[in-house]
Short mmCIF file of C-alpha atoms in Angstrom, two decimals:
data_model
loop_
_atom_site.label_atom_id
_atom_site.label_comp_id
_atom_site.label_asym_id
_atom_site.label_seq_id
_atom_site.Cartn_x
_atom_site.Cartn_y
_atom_site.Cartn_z
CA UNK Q 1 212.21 132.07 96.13
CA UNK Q 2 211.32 129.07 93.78
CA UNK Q 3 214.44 127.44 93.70
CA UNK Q 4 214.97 125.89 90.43
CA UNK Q 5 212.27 125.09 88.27
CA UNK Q 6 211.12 122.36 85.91
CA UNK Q 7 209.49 122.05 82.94
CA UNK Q 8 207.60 120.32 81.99
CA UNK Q 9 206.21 117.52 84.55
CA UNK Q 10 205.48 114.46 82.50
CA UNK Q 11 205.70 113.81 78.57
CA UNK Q 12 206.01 110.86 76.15
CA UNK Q 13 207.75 111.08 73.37
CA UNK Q 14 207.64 108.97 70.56
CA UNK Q 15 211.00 107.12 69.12
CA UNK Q 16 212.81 109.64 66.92
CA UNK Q 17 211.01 112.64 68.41
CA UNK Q 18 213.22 115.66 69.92
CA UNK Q 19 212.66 117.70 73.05
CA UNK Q 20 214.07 120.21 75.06
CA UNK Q 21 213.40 119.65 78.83
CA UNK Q 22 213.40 123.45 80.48
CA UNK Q 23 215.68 123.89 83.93
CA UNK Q 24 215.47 127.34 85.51
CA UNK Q 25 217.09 128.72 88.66
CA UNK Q 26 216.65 131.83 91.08
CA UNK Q 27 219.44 132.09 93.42
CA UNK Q 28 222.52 133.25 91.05
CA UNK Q 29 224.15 129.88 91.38
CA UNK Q 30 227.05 129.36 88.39
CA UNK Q 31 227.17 125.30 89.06
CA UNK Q 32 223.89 123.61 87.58
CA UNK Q 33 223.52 119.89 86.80
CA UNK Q 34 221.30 117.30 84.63
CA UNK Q 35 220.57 113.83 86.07
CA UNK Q 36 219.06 111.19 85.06
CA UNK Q 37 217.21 108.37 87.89
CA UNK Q 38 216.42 104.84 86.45
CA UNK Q 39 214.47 102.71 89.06
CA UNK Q 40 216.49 101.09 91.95
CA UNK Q 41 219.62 103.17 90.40
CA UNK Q 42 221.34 106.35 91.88
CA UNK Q 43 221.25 109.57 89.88
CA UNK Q 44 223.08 109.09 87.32
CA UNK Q 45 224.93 113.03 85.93
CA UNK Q 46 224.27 113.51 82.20
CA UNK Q 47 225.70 116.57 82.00
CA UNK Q 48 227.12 119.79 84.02
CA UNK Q 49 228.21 123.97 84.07
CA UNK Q 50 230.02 125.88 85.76
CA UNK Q 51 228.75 129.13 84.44
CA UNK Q 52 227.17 130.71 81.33
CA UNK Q 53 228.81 129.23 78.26
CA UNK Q 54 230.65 126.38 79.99
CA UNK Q 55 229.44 122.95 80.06
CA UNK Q 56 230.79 119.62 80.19
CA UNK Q 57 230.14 115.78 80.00
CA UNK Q 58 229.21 113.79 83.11
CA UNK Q 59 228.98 110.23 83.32
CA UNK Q 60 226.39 109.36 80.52
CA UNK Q 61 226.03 112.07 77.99
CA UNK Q 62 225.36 110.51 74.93
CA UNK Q 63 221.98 111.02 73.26
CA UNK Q 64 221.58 114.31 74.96
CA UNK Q 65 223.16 118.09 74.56
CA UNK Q 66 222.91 121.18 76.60
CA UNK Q 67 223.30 125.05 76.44
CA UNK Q 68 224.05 127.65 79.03
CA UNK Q 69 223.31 131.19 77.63
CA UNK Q 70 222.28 132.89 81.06
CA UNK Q 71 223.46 132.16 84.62
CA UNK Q 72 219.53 131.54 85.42
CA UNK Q 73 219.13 128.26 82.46
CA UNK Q 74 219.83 125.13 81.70
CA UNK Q 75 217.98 123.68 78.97
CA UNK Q 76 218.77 119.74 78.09
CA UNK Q 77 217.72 118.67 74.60
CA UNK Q 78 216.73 114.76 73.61
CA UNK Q 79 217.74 114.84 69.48
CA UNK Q 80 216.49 111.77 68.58
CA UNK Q 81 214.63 110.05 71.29
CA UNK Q 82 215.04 106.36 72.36
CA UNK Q 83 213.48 104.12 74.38
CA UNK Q 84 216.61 103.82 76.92
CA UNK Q 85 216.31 107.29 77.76
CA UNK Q 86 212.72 106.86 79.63
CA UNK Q 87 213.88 108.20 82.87
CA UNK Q 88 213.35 111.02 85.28
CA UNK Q 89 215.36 113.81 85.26
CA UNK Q 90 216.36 116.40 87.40
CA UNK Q 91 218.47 119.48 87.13
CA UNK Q 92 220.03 120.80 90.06
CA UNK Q 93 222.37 123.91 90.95
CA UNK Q 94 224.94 124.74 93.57
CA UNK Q 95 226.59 128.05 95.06
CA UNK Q 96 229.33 129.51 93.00
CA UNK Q 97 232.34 128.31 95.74
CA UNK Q 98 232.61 124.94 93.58
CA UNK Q 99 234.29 123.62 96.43
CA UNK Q 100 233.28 119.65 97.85
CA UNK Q 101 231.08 120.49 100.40
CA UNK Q 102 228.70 122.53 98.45
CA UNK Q 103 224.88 121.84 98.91
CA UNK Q 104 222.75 121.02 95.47
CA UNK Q 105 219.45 122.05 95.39
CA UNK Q 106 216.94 119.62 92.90
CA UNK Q 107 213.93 120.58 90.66
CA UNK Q 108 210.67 118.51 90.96
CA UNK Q 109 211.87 116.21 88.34
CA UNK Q 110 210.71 116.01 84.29
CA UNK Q 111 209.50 112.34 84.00
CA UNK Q 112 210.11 110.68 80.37
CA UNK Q 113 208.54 108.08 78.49
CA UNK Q 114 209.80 107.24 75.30
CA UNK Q 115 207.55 104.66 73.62
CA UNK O 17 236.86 106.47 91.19
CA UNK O 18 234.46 106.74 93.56
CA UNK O 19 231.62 104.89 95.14
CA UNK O 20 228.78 105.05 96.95
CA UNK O 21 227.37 101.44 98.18
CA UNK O 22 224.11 101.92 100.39
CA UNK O 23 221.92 99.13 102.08
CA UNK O 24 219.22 97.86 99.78
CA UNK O 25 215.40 97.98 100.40
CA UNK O 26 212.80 98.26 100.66
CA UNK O 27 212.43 98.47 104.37
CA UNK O 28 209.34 98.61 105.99
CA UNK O 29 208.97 100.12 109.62
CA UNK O 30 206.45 100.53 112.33
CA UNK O 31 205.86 103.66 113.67
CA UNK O 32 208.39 104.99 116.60
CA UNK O 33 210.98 102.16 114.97
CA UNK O 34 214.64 103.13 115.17
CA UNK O 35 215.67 103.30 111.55
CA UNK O 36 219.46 102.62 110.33
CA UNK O 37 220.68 102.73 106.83
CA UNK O 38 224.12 101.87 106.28
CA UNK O 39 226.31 103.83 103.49
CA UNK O 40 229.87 102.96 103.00
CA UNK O 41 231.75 104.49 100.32
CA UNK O 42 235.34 104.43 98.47
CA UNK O 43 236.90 108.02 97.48
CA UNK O 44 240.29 108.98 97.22
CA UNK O 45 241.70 111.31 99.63
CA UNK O 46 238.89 113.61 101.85
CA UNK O 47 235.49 113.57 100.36
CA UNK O 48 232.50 115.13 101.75
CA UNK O 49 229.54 112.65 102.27
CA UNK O 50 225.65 113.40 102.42
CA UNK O 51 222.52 112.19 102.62
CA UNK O 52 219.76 113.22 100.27
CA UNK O 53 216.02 112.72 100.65
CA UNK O 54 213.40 112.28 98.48
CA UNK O 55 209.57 112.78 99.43
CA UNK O 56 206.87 110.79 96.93
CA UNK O 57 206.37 112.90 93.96
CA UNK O 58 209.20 115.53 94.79
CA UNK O 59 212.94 116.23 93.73
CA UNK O 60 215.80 115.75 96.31
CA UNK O 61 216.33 117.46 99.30
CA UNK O 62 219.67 117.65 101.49
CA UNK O 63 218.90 115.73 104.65
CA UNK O 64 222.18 116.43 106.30
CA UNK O 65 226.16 116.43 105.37
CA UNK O 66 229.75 116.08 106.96
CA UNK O 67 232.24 117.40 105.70
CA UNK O 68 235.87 115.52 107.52
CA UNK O 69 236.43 112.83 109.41
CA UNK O 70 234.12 112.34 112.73
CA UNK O 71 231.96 115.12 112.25
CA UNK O 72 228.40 114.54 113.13
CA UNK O 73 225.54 115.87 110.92
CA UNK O 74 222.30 116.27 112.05
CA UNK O 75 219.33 116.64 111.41
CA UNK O 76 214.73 116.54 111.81
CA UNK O 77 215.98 113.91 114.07
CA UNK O 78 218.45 112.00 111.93
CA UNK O 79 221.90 111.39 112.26
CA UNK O 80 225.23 110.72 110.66
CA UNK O 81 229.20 110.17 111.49
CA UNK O 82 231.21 110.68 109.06
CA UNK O 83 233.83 107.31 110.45
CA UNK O 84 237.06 107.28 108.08
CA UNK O 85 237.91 103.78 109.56
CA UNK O 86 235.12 102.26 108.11
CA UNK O 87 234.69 104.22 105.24
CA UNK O 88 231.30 104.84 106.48
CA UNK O 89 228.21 107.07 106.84
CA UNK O 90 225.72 105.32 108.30
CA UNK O 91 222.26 107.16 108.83
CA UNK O 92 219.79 106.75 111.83
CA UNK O 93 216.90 108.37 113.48
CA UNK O 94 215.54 106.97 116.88
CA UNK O 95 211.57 107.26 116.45
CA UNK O 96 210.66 107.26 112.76
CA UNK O 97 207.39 108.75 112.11
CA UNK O 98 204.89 108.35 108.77
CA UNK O 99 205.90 110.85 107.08
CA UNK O 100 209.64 110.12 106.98
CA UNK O 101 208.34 107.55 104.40
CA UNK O 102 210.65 108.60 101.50
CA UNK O 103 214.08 107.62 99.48
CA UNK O 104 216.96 107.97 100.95
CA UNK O 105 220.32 108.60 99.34
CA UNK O 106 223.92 108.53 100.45
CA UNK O 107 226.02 110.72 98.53
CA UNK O 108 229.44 111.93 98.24
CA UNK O 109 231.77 114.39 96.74
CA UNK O 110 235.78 114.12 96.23
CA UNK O 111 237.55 116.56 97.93
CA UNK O 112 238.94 117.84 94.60
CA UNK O 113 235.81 118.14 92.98
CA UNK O 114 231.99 119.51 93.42
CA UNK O 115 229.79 116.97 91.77
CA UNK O 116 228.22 114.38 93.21
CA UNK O 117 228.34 110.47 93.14
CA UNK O 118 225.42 108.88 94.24
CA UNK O 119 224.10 105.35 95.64
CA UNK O 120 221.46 103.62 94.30
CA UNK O 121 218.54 104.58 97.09
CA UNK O 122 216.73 103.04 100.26
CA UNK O 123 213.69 103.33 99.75
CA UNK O 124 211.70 103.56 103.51
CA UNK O 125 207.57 103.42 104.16
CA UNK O 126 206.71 103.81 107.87
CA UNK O 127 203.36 102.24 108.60
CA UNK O 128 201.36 103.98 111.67
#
C-alpha cells in the first residue's frame, strides 16, 4: 500500500500565483485532512472531510479551498498566493469510525515557498 | 478549547540517555492523547496513543501514561539511540470529536 500520497515535493510560487497541491489516499478512509506546519509551531488544520462532497473549515482556512469528488482525493488549492502561506503541508486521512481515538496517517509533506 | 502544551527544545542527547518529554494538555471531558513522530525529511508517524485515563501506550521502546490528575502525557524511552533523532509531537483529540490538536514539537538529535 502507499498510504497517502503527495504531490508535489517542493515548489515556489510567486505572489499572486495559484496552485493546487495534489493529496491522494489508498486505504478507503472517508476522514482526510490539510495541515499546515510553520517552524517551532504545531500543525496547524486548514481544512477537513468526512467523505466525498463534504468538507469543512479547520482552524485557519482562509486563503485556501478544497474539493472532495472521490473517497481516494483531496486536492487543496492556493488562489492567490502570499507570502504568509510559505509553509509545509501535509494531508492526512483516518478510518471511517470518526470516533476520538482514530489513528491519522500523514503524506511526505508539499513544502511551499511563496516569494 | 483545547490545548496541547509540550516541553520546548531543542534537546540534545548522548547515546543510551534516558529521554523525557513532558506534554500536558487542557480538553474538556475524555480526550484521547498521542504522540506523533516525525523522521528528517518525512511526514508524521503515530508513535503511540492512550485512549482513558491510566492507560499505558507503548511503544519501539517509548512510553506514555495517560495521568488525568495531572493532565498529563509525558513521553520517555530508557536508552535513546541515533536514529530516534526526530520531532516529536504530543497530540490530542476531544472525546466528541476526531481531529486533532497539536503542540508545537520537541525537536530531539541523539549524538553517538
Amino acid at each position: 500500500n502507499a498510504g497517502v500520497t503527495q504531490t508535489p515535493k517542493f515548489r515556489i510560487l510567486k505572489i499572486g500565483q495559484s496552485m493546487t497541491l495534489q493529496c491522494t489516499q489508498d486505504m478507503n478512509h472517508n476522514y482526510m485532512y490539510w495541515y499546515r506546519q510553520d517552524p517551532g509551531m504545531g500543525l496547524k488544520l486548514i481544512y477537513y472531510s468526512v467523505g466525498a462532497g463534504i468538507t469543512d473549515k479547520g482552524e485557519v482556512p482562509n486563503g485556501y479551498n478544497v474539493s472532495r469528488s472521490t473517497t481516494e482525493d483531496f486536492p487543496l488549492r492556493l488562489e492567490l498566493a502570499a507570502p504568509s502561506q510559505t509553509s509545509v503541508y501535509f494531508c492526512a486521512s483516518s478510518s471511517a469510525s470518526g470516533i476520538s481515538t482514530d489513528t491519522q496517517y500523514f503524506g511526505p509533506g508539499t513544502r511551499l515557498t511563496v516569494l | 478549547g483545547n490545548s496541547v502544551t509540550q516541553m520546548e527544545g531543542p534537546v540534545t542527547l548522548s547515546e543510551e540517555a534516558f529521554l523525557t518529554i513532558n506534554c500536558t494538555y487542557t480538553a474538556t471531558g475524555y480526550p484521547s492523547l498521542f504522540w506523533y513522530v516525525q523522521y528528517p525529511g518525512e511526514g508524521l508517524q503515530l508513535l503511540l496513543k492512550a485512549t482513558k485515563a491510566d492507560d499505558k501506550g507503548s511503544n519501539k521502546g517509548f512510553e506514555a501514561t495517560y495521568r488525568k490528575e495531572t493532565t498529563s502525557f509525558h513521553l520517555e524511552k530508557g536508552s535513546v539511540q541515533v536514529s530516534d533523532s526526530a520531532v516529536y509531537f504530543c497530540a490530542l483529540s476531544d472525546q466528541n470529536d476526531y481531529k486533532l490538536s497539536f503542540g508545537a514539537g520537541t525537536t530531539v538529535t541523539v549524538r553517538a
